[in-house]
mmCIF file of C-alpha atoms in Angstrom:
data_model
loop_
_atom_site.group_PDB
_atom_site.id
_atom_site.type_symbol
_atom_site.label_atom_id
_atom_site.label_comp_id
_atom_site.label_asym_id
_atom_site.label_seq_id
_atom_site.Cartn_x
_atom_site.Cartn_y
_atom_site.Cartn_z
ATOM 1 C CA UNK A 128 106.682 150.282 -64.631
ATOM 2 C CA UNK A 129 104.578 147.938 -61.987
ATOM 3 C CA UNK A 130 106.481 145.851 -59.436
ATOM 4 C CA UNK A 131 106.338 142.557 -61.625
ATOM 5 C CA UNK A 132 108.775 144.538 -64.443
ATOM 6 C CA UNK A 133 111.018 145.692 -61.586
ATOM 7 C CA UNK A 134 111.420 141.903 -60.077
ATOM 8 C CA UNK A 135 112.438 140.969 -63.787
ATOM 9 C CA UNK A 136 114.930 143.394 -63.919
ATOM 10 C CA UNK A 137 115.882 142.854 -60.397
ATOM 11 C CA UNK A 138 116.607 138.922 -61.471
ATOM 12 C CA UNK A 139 119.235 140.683 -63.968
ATOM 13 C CA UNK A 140 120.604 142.429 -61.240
ATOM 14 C CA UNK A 141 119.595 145.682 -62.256
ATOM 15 C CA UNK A 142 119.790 148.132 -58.150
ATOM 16 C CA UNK A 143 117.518 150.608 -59.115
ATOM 17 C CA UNK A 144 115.113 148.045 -59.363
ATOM 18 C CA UNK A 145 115.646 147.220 -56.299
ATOM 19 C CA UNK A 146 115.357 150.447 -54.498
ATOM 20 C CA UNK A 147 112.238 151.011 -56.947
ATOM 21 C CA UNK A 148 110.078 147.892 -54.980
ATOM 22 C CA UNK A 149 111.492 148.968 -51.663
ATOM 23 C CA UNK A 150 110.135 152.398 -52.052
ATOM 24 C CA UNK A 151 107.098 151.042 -53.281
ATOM 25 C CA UNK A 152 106.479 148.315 -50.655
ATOM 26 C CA UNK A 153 107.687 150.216 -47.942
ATOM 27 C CA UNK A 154 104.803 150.846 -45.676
ATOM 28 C CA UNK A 155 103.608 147.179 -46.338
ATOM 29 C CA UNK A 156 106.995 146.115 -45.141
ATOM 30 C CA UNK A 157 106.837 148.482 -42.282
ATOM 31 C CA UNK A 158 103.404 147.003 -41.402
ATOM 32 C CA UNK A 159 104.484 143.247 -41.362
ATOM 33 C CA UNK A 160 107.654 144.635 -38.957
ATOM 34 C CA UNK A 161 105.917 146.514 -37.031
ATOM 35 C CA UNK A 162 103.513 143.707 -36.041
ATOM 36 C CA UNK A 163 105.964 141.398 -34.881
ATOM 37 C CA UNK A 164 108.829 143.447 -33.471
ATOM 38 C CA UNK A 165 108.164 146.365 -30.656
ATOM 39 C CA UNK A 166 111.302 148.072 -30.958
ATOM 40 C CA UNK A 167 112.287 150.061 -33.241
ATOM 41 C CA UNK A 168 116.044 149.555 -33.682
ATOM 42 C CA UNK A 169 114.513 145.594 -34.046
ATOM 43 C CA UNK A 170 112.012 147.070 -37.089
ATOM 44 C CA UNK A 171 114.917 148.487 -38.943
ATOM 45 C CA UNK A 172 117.220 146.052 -38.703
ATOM 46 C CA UNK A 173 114.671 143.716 -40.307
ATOM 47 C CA UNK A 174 114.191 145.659 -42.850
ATOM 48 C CA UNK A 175 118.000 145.837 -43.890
ATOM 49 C CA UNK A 176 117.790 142.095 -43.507
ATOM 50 C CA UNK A 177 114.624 142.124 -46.239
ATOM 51 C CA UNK A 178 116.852 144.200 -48.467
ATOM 52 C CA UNK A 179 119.552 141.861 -48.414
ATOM 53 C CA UNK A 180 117.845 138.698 -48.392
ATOM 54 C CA UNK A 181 115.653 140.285 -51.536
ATOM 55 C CA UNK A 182 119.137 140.601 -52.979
ATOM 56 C CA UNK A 183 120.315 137.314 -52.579
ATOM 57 C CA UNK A 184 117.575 135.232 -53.319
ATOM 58 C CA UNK A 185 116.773 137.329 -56.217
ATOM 59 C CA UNK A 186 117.009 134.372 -58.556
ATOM 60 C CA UNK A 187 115.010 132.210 -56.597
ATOM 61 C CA UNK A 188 111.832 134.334 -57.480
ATOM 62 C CA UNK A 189 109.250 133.138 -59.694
ATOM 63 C CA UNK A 190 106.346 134.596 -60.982
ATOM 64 C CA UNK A 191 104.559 131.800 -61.669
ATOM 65 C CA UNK A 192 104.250 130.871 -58.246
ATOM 66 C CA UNK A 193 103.765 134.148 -56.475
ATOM 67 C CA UNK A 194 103.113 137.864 -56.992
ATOM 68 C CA UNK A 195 106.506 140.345 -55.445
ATOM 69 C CA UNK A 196 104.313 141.572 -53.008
ATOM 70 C CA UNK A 197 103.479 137.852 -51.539
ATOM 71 C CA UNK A 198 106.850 137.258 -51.823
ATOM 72 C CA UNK A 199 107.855 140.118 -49.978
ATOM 73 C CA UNK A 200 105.762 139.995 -47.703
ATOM 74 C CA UNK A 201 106.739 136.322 -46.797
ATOM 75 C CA UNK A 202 110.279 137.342 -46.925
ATOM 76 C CA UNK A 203 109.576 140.265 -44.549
ATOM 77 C CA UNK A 204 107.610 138.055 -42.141
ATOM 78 C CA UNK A 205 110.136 135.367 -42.026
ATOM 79 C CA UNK A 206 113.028 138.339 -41.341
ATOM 80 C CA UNK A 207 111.014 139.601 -38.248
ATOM 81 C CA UNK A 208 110.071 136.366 -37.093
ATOM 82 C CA UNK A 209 113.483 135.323 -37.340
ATOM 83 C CA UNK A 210 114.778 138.369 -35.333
ATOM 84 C CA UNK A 211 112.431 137.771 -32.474
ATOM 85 C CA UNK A 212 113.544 134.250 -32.294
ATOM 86 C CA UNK A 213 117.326 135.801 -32.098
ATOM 87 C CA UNK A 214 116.272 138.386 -29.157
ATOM 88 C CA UNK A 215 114.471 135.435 -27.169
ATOM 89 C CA UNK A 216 117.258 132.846 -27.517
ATOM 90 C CA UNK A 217 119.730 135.845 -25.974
ATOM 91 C CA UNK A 218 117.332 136.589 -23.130
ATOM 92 C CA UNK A 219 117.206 132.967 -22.469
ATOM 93 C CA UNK A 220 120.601 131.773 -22.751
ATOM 94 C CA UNK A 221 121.946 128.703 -25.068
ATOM 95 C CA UNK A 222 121.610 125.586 -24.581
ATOM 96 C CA UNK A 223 123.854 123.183 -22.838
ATOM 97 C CA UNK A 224 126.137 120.653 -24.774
ATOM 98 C CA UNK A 225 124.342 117.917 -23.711
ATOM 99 C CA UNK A 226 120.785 119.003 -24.319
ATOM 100 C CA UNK A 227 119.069 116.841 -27.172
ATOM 101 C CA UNK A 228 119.219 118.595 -30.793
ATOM 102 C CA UNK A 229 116.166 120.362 -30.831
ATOM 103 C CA UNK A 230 115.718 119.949 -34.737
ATOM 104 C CA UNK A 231 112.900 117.086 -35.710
ATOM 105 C CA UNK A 232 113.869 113.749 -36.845
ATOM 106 C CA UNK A 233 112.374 112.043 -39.972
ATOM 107 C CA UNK A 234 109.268 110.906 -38.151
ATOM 108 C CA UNK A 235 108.513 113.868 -36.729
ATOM 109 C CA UNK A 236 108.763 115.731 -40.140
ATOM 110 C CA UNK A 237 106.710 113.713 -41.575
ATOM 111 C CA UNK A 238 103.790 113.755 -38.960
ATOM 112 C CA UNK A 239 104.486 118.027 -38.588
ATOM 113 C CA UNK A 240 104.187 117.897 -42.547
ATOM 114 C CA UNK A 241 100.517 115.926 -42.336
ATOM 115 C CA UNK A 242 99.738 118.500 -39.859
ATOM 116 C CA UNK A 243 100.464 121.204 -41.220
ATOM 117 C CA UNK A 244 98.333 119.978 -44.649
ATOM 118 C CA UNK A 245 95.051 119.164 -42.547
ATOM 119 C CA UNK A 246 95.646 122.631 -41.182
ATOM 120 C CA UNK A 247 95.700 124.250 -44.562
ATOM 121 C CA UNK A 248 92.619 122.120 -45.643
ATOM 122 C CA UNK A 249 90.449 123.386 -42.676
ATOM 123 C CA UNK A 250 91.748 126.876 -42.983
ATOM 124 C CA UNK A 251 90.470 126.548 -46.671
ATOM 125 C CA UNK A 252 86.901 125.543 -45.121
ATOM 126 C CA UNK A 253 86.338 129.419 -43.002
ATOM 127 C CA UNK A 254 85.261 132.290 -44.636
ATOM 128 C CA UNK A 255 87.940 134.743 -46.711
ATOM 129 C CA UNK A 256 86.968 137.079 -42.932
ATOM 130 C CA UNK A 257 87.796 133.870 -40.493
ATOM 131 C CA UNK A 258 90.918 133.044 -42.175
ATOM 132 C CA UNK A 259 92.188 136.655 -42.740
ATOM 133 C CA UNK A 260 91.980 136.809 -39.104
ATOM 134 C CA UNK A 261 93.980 133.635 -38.476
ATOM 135 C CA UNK A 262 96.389 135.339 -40.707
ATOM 136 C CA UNK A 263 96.800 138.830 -38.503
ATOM 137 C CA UNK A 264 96.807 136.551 -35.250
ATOM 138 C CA UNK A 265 99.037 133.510 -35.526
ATOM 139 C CA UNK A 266 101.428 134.448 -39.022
ATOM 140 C CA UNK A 267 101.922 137.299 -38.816
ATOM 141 C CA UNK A 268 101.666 137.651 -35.038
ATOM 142 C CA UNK A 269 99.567 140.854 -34.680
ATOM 143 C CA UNK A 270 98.256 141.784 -31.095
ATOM 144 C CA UNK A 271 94.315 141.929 -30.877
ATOM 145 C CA UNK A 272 94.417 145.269 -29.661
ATOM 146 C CA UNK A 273 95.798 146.210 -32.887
ATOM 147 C CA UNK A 274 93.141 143.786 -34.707
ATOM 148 C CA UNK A 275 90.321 145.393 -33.114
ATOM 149 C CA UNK A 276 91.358 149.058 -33.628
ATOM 150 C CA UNK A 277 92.170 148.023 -37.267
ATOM 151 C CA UNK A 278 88.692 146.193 -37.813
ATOM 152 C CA UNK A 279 86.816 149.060 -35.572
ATOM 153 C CA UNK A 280 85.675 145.693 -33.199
ATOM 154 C CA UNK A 281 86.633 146.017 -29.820
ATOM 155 C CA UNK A 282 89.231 143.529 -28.425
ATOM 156 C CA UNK A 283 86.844 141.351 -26.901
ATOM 157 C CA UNK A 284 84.904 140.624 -29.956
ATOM 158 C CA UNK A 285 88.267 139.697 -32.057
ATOM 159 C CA UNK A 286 88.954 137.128 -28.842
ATOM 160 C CA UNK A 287 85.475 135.727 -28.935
ATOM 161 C CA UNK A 288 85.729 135.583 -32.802
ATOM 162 C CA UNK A 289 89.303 134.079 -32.841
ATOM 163 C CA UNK A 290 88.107 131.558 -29.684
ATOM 164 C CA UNK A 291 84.904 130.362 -32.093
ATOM 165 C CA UNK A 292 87.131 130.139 -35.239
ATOM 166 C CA UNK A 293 89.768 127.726 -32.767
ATOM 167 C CA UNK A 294 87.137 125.511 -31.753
ATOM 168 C CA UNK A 295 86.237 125.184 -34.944
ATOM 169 C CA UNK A 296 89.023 124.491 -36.792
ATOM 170 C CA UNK A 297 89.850 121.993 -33.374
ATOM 171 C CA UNK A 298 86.252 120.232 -33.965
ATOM 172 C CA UNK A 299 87.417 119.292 -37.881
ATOM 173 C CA UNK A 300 91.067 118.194 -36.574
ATOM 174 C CA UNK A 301 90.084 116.502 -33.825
ATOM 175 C CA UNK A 302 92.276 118.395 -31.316
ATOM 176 C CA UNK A 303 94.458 121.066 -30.185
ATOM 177 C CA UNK A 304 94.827 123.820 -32.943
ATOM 178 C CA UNK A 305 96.652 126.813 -33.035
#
């Protein structure tokens, strides 16, 4: 069976399934984790978050839009990213009662969603290299040491690639990117 046969059974709520594309996206998961989160106890605890959110939005999958290992990888990313937001907000404290709702009003969701579209048309302009790059750096939050022993560059050349790539994308927006 591939992974596309074990998300349809997984929609029927068949478990082996689900251990069956969690054994075989396991290192991929562990990759995505390990990117983002630095200690361990943090990796693993994202990952039992993957498994249950892979669970519980089981039905939401569809194949039409996305292959299980995009959407598992998305799902992983958002997990981790997630978690790192959790371990920040306890190092920093709450926030008072009478600080301003940080959420974005109608306006602002608006203008962040005509951002975010410009973005994805001048990400669509760089080469399949450029963009995987903008990728590792700013989704999935990679360090450029681990970029450059990855690519075999040295860390200098990934900053100097990733600074050109910036200015750039900043030139065809008009101003501050990324």
């Amino acid at each position: 069976m591939d992974p596309a046969q074990w998300m349809a059974l997984l929609q029927q709520g068949d478990e082996e399934a689900l251990e069956k594309l969690l054994t075989h996206y396991d290192g991929m998961l562990r990759y995505i984790a390990g990117g983002i989160l630095e200690a361990p106890q943090d990796r693993e605890d994202c990952l039992a978050q993957v498994r249950l959110k892979l669970w519980e939005s089981r039905g939401q999958y569809d194949p039409e839009r996305s292959s299980p290992a995009t959407w598992l990888t998305a799902l992983c990313r958002s997990a981790a990213v997630d978690r790192l937001r959790k371990a920040r907000r306890q190092n920093t404290g709450e926030l008072p009662e009478t600080h301003p709702d940080p959420a974005p009003g109608p306006e602002e969701q608006l203008l962040q969603k005509e951002r975010i579209q410009a973005l994805e048309r001048a990400l669509n302009t760089l080469s399949a290299r450029d963009r995987n790059l903008v990728y590792r750096k700013y989704y999935y939050l990679q360090s450029t040491a681990r970029m450059a022993a990855e690519l075999g560059l040295t860390e200098r050349a990934v900053e100097g690639k990733l600074y050109r790539i910036r200015r750039k994308l900043q030139k065809q927006l008009g101003g501050e990117v990324l």
